[in-house]
JSON list of C-alpha atoms in Angstrom, two decimals:
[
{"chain": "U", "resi": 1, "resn": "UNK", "atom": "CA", "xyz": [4.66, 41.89, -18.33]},
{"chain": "U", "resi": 2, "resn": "UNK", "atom": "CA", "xyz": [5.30, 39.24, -15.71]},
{"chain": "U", "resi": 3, "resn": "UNK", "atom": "CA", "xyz": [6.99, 36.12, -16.90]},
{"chain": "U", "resi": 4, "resn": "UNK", "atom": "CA", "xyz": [8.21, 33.17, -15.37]},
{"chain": "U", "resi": 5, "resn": "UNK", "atom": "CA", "xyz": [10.94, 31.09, -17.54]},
{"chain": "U", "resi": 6, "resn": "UNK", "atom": "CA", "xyz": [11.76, 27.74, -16.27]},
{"chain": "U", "resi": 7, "resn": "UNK", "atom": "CA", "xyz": [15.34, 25.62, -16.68]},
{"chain": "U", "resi": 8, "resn": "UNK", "atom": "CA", "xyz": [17.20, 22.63, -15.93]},
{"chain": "U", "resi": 9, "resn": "UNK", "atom": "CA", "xyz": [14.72, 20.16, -16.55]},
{"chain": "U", "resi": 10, "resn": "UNK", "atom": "CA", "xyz": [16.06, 16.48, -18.18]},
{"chain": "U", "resi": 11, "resn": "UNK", "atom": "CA", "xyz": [16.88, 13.30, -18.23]},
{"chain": "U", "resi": 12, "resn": "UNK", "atom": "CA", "xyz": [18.06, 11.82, -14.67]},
{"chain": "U", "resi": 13, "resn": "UNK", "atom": "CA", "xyz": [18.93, 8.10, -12.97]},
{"chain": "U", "resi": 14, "resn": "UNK", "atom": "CA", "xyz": [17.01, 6.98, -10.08]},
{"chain": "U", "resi": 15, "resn": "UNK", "atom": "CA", "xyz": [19.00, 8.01, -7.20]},
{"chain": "U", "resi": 16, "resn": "UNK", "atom": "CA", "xyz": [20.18, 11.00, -8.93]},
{"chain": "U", "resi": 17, "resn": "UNK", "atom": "CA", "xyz": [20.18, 15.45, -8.91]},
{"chain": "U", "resi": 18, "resn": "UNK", "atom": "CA", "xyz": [18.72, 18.21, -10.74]},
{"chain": "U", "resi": 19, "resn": "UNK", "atom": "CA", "xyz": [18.60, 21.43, -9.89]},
{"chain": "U", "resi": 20, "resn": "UNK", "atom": "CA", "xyz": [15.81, 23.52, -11.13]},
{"chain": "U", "resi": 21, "resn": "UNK", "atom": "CA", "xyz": [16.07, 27.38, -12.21]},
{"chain": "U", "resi": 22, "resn": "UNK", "atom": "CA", "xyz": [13.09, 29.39, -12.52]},
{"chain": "U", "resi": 23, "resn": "UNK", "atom": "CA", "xyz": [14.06, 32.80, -13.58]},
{"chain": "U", "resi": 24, "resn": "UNK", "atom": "CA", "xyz": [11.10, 36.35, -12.98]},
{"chain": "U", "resi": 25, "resn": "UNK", "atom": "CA", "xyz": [10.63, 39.40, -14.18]},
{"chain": "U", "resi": 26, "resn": "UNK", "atom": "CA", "xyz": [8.03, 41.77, -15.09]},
{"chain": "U", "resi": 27, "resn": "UNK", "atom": "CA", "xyz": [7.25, 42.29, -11.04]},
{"chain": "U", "resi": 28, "resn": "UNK", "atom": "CA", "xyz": [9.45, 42.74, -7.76]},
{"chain": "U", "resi": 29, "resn": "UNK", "atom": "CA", "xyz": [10.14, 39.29, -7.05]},
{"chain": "U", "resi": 30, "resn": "UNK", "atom": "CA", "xyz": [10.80, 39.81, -3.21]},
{"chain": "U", "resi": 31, "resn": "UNK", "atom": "CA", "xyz": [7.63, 41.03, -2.34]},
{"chain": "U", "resi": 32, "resn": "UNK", "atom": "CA", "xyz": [6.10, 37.74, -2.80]},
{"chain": "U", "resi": 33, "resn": "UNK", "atom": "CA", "xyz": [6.13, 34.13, -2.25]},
{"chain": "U", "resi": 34, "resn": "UNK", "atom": "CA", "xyz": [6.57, 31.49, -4.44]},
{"chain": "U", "resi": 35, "resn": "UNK", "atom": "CA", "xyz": [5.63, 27.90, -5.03]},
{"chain": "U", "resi": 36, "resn": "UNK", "atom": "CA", "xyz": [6.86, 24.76, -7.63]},
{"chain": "U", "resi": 37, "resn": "UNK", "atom": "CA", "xyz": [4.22, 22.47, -8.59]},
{"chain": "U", "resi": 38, "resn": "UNK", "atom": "CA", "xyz": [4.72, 19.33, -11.06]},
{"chain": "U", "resi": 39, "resn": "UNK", "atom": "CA", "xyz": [2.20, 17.00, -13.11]},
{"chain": "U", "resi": 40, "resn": "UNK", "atom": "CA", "xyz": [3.17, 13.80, -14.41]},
{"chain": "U", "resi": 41, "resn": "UNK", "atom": "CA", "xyz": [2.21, 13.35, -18.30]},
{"chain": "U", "resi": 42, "resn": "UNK", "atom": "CA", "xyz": [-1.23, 13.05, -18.17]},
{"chain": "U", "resi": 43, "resn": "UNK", "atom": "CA", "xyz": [-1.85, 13.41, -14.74]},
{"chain": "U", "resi": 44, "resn": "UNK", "atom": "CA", "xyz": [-3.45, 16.21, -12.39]},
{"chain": "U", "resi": 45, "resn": "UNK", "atom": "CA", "xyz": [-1.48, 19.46, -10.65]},
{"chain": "U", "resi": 46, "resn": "UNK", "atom": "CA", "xyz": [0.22, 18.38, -7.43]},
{"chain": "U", "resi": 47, "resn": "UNK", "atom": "CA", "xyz": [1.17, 21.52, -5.55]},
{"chain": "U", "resi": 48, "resn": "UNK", "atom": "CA", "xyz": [5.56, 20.50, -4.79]},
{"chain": "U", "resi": 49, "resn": "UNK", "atom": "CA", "xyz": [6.53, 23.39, -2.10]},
{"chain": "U", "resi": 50, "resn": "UNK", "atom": "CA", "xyz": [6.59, 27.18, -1.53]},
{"chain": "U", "resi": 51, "resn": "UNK", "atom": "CA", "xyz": [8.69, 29.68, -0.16]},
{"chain": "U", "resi": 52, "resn": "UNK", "atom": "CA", "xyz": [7.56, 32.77, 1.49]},
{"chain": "U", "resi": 53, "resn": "UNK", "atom": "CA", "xyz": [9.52, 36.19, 0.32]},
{"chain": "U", "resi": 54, "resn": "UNK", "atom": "CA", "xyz": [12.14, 36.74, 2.67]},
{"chain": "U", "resi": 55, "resn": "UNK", "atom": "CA", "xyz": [12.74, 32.73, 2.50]},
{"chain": "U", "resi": 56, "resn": "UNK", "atom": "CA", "xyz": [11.51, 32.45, 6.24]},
{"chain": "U", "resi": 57, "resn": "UNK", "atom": "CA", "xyz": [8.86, 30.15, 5.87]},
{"chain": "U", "resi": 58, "resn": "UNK", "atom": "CA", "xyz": [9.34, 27.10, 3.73]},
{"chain": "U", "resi": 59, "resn": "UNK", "atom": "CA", "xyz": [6.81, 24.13, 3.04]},
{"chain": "U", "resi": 60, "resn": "UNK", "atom": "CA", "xyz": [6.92, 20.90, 1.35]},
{"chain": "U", "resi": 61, "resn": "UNK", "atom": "CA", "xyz": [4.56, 18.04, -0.17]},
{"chain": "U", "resi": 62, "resn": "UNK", "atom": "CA", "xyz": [4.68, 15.01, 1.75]},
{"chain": "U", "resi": 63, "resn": "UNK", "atom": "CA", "xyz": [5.97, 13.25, -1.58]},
{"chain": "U", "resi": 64, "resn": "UNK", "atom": "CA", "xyz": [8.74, 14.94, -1.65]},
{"chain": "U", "resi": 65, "resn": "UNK", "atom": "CA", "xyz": [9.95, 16.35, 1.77]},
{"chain": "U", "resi": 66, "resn": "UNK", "atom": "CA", "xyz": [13.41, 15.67, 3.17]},
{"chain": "U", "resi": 67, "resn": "UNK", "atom": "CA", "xyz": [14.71, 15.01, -0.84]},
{"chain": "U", "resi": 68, "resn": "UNK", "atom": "CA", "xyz": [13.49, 18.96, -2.33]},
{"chain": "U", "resi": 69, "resn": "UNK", "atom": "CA", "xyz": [14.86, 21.76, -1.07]},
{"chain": "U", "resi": 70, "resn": "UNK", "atom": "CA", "xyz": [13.04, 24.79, -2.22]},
{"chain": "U", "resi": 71, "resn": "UNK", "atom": "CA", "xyz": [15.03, 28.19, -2.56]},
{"chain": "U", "resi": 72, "resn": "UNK", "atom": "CA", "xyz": [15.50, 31.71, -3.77]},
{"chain": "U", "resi": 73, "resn": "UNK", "atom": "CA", "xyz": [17.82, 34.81, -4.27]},
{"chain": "U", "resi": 74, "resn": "UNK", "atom": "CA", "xyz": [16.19, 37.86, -4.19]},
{"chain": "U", "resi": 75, "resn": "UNK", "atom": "CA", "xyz": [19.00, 39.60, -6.12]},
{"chain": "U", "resi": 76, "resn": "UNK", "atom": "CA", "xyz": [18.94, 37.66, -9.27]},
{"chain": "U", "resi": 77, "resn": "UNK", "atom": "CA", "xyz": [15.04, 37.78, -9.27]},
{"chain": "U", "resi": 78, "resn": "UNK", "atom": "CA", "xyz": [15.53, 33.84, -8.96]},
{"chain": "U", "resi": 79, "resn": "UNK", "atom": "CA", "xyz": [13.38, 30.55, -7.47]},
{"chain": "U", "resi": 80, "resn": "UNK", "atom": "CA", "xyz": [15.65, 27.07, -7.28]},
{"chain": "U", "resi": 81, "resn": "UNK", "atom": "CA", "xyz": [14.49, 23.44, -6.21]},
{"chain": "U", "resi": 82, "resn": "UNK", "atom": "CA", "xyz": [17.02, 21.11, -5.46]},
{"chain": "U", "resi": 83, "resn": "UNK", "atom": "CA", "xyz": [16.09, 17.49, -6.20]},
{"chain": "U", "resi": 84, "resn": "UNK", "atom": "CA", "xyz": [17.72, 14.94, -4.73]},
{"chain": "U", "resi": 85, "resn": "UNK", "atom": "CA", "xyz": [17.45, 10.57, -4.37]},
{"chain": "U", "resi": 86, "resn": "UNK", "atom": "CA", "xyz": [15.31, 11.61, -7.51]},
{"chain": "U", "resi": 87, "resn": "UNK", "atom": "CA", "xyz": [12.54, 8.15, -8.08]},
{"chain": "U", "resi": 88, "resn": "UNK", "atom": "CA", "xyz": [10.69, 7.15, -10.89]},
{"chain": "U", "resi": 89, "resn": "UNK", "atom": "CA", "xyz": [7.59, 9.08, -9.66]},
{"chain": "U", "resi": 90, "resn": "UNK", "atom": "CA", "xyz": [9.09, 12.09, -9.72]},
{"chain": "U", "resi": 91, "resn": "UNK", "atom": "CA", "xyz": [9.11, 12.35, -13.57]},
{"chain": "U", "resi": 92, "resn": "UNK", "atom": "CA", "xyz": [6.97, 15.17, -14.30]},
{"chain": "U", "resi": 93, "resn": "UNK", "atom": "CA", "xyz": [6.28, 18.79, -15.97]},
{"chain": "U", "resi": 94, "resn": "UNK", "atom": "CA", "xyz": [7.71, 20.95, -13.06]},
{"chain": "U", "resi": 95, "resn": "UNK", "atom": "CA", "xyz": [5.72, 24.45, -12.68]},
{"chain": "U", "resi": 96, "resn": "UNK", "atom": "CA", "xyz": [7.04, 27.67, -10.79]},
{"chain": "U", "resi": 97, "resn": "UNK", "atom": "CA", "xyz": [4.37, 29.19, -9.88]},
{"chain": "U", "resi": 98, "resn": "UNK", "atom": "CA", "xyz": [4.20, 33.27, -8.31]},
{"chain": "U", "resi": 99, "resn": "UNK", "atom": "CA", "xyz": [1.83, 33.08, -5.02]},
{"chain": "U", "resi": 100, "resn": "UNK", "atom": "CA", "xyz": [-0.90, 36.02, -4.94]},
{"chain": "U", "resi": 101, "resn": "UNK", "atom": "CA", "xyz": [-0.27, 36.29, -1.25]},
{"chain": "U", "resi": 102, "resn": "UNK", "atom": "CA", "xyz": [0.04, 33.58, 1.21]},
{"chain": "U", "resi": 103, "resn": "UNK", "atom": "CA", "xyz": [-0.83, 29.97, 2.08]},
{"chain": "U", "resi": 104, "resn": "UNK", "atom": "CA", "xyz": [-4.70, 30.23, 0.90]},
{"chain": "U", "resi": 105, "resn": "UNK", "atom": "CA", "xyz": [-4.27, 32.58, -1.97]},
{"chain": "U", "resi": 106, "resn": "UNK", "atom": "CA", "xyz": [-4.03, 31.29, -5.49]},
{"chain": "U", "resi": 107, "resn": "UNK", "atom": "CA", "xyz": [-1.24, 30.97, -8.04]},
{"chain": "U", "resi": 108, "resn": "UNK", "atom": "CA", "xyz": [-1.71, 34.02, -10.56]},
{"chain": "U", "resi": 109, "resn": "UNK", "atom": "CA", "xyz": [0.98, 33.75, -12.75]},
{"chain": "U", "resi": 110, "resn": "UNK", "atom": "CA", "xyz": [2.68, 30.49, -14.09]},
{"chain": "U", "resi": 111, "resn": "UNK", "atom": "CA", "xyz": [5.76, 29.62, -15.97]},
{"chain": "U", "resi": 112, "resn": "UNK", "atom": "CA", "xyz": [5.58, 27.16, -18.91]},
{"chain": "U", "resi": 113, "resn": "UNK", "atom": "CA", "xyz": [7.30, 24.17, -17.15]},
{"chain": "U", "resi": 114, "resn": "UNK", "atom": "CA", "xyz": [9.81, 22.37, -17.78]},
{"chain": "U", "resi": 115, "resn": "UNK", "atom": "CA", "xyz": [10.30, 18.21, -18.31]},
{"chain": "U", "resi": 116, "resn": "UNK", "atom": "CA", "xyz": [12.06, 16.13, -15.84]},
{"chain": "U", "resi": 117, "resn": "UNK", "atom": "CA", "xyz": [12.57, 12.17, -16.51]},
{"chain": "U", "resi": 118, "resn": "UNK", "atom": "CA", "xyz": [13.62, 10.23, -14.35]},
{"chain": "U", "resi": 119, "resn": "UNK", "atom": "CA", "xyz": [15.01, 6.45, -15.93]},
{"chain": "U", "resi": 120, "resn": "UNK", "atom": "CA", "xyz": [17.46, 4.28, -15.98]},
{"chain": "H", "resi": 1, "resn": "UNK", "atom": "CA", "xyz": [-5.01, 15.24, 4.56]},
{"chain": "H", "resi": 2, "resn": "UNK", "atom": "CA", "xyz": [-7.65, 17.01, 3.04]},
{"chain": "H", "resi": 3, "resn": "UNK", "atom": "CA", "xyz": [-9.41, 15.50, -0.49]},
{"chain": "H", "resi": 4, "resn": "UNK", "atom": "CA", "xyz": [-11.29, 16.91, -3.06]},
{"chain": "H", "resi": 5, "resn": "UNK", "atom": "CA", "xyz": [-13.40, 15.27, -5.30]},
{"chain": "H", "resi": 6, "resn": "UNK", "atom": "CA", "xyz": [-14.50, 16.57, -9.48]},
{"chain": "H", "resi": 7, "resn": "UNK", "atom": "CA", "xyz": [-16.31, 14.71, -11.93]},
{"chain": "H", "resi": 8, "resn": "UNK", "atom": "CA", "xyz": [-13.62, 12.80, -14.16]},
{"chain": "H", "resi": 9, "resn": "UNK", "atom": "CA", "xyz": [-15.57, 14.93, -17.22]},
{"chain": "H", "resi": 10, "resn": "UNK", "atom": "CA", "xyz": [-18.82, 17.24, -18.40]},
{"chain": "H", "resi": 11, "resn": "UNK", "atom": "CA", "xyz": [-19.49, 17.62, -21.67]},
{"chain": "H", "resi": 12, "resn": "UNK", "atom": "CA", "xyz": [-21.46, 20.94, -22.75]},
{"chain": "H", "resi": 13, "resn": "UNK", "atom": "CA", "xyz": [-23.12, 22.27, -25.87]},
{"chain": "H", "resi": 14, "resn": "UNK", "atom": "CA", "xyz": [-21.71, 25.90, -27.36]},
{"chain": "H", "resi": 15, "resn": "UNK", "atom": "CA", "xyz": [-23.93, 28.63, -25.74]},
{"chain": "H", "resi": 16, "resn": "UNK", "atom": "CA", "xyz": [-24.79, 26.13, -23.17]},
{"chain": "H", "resi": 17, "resn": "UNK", "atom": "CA", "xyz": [-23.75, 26.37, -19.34]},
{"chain": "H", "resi": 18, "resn": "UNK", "atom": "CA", "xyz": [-21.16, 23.91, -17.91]},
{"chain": "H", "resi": 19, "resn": "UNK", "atom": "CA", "xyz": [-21.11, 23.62, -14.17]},
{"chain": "H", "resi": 20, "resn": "UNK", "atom": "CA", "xyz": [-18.38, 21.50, -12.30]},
{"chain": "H", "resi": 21, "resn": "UNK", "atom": "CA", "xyz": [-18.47, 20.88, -8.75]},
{"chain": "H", "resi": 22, "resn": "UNK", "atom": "CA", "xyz": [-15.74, 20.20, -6.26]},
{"chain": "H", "resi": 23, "resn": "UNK", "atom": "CA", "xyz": [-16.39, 18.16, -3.09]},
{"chain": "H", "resi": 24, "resn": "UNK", "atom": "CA", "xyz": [-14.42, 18.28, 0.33]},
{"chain": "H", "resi": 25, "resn": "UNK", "atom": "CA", "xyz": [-15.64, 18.38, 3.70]},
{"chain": "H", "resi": 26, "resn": "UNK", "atom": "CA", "xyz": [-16.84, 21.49, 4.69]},
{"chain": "H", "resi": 27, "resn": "UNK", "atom": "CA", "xyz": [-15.27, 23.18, 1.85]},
{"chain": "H", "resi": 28, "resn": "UNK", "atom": "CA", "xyz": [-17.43, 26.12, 2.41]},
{"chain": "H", "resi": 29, "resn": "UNK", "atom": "CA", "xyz": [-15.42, 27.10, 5.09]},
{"chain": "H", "resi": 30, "resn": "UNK", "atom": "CA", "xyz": [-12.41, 27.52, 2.77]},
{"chain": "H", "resi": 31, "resn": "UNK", "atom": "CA", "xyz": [-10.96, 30.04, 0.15]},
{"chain": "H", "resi": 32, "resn": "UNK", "atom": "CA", "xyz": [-11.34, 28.11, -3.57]},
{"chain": "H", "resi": 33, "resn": "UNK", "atom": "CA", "xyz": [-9.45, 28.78, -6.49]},
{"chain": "H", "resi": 34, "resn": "UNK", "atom": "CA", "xyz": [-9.89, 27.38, -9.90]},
{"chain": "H", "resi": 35, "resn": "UNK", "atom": "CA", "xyz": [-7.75, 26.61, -12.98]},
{"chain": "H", "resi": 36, "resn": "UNK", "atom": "CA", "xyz": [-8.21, 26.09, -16.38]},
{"chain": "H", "resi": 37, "resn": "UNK", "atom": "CA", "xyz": [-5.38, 24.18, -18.20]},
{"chain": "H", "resi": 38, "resn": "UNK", "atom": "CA", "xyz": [-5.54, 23.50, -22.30]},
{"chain": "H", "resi": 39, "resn": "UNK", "atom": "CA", "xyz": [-3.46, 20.68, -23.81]},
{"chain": "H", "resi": 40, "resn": "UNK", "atom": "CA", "xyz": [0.74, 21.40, -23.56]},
{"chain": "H", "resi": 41, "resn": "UNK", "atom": "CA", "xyz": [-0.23, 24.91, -21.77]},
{"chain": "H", "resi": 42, "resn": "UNK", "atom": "CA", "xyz": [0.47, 25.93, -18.18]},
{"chain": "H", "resi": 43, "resn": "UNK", "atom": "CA", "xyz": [-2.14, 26.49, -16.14]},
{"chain": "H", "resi": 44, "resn": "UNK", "atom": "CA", "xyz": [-4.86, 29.29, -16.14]},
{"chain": "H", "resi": 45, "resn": "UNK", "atom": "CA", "xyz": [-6.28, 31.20, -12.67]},
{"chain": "H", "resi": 46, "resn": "UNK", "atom": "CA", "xyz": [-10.19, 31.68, -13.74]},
{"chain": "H", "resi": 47, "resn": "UNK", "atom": "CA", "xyz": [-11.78, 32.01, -10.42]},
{"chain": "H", "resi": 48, "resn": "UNK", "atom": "CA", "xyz": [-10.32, 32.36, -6.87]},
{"chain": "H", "resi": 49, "resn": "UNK", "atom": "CA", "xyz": [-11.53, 33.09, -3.52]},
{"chain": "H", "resi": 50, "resn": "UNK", "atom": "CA", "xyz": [-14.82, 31.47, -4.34]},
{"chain": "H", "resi": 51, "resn": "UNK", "atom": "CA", "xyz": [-15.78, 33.83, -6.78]},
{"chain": "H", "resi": 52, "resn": "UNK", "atom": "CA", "xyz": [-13.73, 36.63, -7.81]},
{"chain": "H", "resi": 53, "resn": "UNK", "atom": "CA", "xyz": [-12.27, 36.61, -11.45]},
{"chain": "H", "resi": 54, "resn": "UNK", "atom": "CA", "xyz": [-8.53, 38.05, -12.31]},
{"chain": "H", "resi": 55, "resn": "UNK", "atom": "CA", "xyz": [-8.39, 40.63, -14.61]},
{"chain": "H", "resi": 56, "resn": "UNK", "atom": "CA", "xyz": [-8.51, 39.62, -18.19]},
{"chain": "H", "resi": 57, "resn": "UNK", "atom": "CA", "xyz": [-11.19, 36.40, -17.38]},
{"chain": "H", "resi": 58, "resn": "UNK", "atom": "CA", "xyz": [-14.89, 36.64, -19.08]},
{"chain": "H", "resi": 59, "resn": "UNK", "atom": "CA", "xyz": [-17.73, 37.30, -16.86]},
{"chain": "H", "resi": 60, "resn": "UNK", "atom": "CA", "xyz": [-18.69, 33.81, -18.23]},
{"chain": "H", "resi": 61, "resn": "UNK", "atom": "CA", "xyz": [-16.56, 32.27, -15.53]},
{"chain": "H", "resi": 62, "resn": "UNK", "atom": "CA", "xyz": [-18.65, 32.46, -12.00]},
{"chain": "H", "resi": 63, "resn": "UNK", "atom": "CA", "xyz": [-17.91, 30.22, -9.14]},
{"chain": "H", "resi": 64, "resn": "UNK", "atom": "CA", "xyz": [-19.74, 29.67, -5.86]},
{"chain": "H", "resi": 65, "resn": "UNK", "atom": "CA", "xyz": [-19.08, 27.82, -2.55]},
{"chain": "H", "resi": 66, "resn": "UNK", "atom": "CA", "xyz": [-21.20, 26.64, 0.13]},
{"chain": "H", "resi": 67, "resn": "UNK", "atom": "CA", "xyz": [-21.47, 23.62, 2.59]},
{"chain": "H", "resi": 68, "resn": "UNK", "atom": "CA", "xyz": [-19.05, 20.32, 1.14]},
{"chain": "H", "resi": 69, "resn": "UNK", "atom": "CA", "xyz": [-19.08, 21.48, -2.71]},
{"chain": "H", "resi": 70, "resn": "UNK", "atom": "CA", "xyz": [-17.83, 24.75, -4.34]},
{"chain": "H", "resi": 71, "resn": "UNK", "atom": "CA", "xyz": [-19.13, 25.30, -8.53]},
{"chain": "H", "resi": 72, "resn": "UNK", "atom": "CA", "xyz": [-17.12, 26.40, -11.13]},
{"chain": "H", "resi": 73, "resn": "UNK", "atom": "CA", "xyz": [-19.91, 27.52, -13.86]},
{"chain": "H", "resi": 74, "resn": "UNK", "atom": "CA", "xyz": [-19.17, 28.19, -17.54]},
{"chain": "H", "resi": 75, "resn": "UNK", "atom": "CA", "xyz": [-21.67, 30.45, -19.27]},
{"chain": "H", "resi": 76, "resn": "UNK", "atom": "CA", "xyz": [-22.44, 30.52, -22.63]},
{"chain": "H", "resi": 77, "resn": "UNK", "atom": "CA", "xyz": [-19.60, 27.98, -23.41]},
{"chain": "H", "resi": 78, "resn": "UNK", "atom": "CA", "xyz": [-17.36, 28.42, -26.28]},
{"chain": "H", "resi": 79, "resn": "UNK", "atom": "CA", "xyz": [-15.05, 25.92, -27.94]},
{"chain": "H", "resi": 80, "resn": "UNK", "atom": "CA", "xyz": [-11.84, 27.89, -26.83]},
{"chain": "H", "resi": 81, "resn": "UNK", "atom": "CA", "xyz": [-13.28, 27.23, -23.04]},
{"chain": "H", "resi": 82, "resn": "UNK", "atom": "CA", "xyz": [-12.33, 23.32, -23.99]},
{"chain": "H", "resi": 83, "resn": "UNK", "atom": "CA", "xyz": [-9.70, 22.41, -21.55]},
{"chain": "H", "resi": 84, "resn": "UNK", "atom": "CA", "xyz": [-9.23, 20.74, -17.93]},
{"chain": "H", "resi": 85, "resn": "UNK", "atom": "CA", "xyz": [-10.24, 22.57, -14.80]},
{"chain": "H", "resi": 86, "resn": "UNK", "atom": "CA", "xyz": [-8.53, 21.51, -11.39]},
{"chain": "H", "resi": 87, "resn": "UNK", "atom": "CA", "xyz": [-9.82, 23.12, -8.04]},
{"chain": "H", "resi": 88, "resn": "UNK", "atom": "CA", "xyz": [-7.88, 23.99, -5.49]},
{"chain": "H", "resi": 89, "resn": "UNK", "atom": "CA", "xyz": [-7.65, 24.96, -1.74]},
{"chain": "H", "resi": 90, "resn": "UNK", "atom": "CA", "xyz": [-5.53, 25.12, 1.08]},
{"chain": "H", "resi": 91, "resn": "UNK", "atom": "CA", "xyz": [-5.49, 22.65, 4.14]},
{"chain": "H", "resi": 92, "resn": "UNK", "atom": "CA", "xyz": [-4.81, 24.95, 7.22]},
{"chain": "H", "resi": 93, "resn": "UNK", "atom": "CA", "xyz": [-4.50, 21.10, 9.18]},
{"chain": "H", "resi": 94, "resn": "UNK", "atom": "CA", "xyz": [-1.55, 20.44, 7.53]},
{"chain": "H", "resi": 95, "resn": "UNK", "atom": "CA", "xyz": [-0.70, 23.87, 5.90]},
{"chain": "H", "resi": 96, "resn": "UNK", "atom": "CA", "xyz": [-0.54, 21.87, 2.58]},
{"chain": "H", "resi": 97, "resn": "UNK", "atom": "CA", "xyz": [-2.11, 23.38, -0.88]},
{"chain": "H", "resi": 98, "resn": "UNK", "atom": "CA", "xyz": [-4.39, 20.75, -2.57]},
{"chain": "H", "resi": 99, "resn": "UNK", "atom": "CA", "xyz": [-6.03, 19.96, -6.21]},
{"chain": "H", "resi": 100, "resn": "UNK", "atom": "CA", "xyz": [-8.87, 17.83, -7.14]},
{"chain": "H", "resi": 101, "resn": "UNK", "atom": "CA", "xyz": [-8.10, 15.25, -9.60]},
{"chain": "H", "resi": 102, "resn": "UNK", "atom": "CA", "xyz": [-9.43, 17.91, -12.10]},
{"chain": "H", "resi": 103, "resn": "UNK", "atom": "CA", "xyz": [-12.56, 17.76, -14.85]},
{"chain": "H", "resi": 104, "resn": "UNK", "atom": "CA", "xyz": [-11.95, 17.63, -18.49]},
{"chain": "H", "resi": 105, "resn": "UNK", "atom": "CA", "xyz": [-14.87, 19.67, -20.15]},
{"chain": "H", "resi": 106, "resn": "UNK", "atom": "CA", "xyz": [-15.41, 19.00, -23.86]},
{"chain": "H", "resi": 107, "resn": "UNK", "atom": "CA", "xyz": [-17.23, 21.28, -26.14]},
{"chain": "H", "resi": 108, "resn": "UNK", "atom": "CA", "xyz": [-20.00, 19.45, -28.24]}
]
């Protein structure tokens, strides 16, 4: 079955780096794109960035472009966001999310998330 | 950018029908998708592309889309269909994926 395991999450300074893992199986990862959403503790979805299969086309959030970097390896069935200059705002449930086609399609299968803080 | 409106919350007897709308400006020009999402869970796809269900979600979950407001509607509601529902589209203006604020719905 298809299942979506995400890592790295913690506790971070303002200013500071994660790197977040998401980790697939259950379906050939390089046939499709793939997104990272976030919602901050009792808060709505915000949709983060996606990544299209061969990593050609890339797209970010307002919120968070030029400080995410959104990124994949096809051989170890893996999805990566790089967060950098990481702000209090950014503290969140971060969501990898497999993309049913493109742009416009939906999000069909989900990971469980994972917590980042961000605090001083 | 593009905005999308829901009710903050419906409430809903069991067996009744629960219907929560999503506003944006000529949304019925656009390809919605909808989400359910229980307490400490990931989200759930229930509806996208207007109206079409993924496999394994009840016929109880219909949605429709037309003009500035697309319907998710709940039929015969159960308890278990308790949870928060966020809509969601894509803005070709600024090729950016957006959510309304999402509707809690709360089984009487």
């Amino acid at each position: 079955q298809v299942q979506l395991v995400e890592s790295g999450g913690g506790l971070v300074k303002p200013g500071g780096s994660l790197r977040l893992s998401c980790g697939v199986s259950g379906f050939t990862f390089s046939d499709y794109y793939m997104s990272w959403f976030r919602q901050a503790p009792g808060k709505g979805l915000e949709w983060v960035s996606y990544i299209s299969d061969s990593s050609r086309y890339i797209k970010y959030a307002d919120s968070v472009k030029g400080r995410f970097t959104i990124s994949r390896d096809n051989a170890k069935n893996s999805l990566y966001l790089q967060m950098n200059s990481l702000r209090a705002e950014d503290t969140a449930f971060y969501y990898c999310a497999r993309d049913r086609g493109a742009a416009a399609d939906p999000n069909d299968y989900w990971g469980q998330g994972t917590l980042v803080t961000v605090s001083s | 950018s593009y905005v999308l409106t829901q009710p903050p919350s419906v409430s809903v007897a069991p067996g009744q029908t629960a219907r929560i709308t999503c506003g944006g400006n000529d949304i019925g020009s656009k390809s919605v998708h909808w989400y359910q999402q229980k307490p400490g869970q990931a989200p759930v796809l229930v509806v996208y592309d207007d109206s079409d269900r993924p496999s394994g979600i009840p016929e109880r979950f219909s949605g429709s889309n037309s003009g500035n407001t697309a319907t998710l509607t709940l039929s015969r509601v159960e308890a278990g269909d308790e949870a928060d529902y966020y809509c969601q589209v894509w803005d070709s203006s600024s090729d950016h994926r957006v959510f309304g604020p999402g509707t809690q719905v709360t089984v009487l």
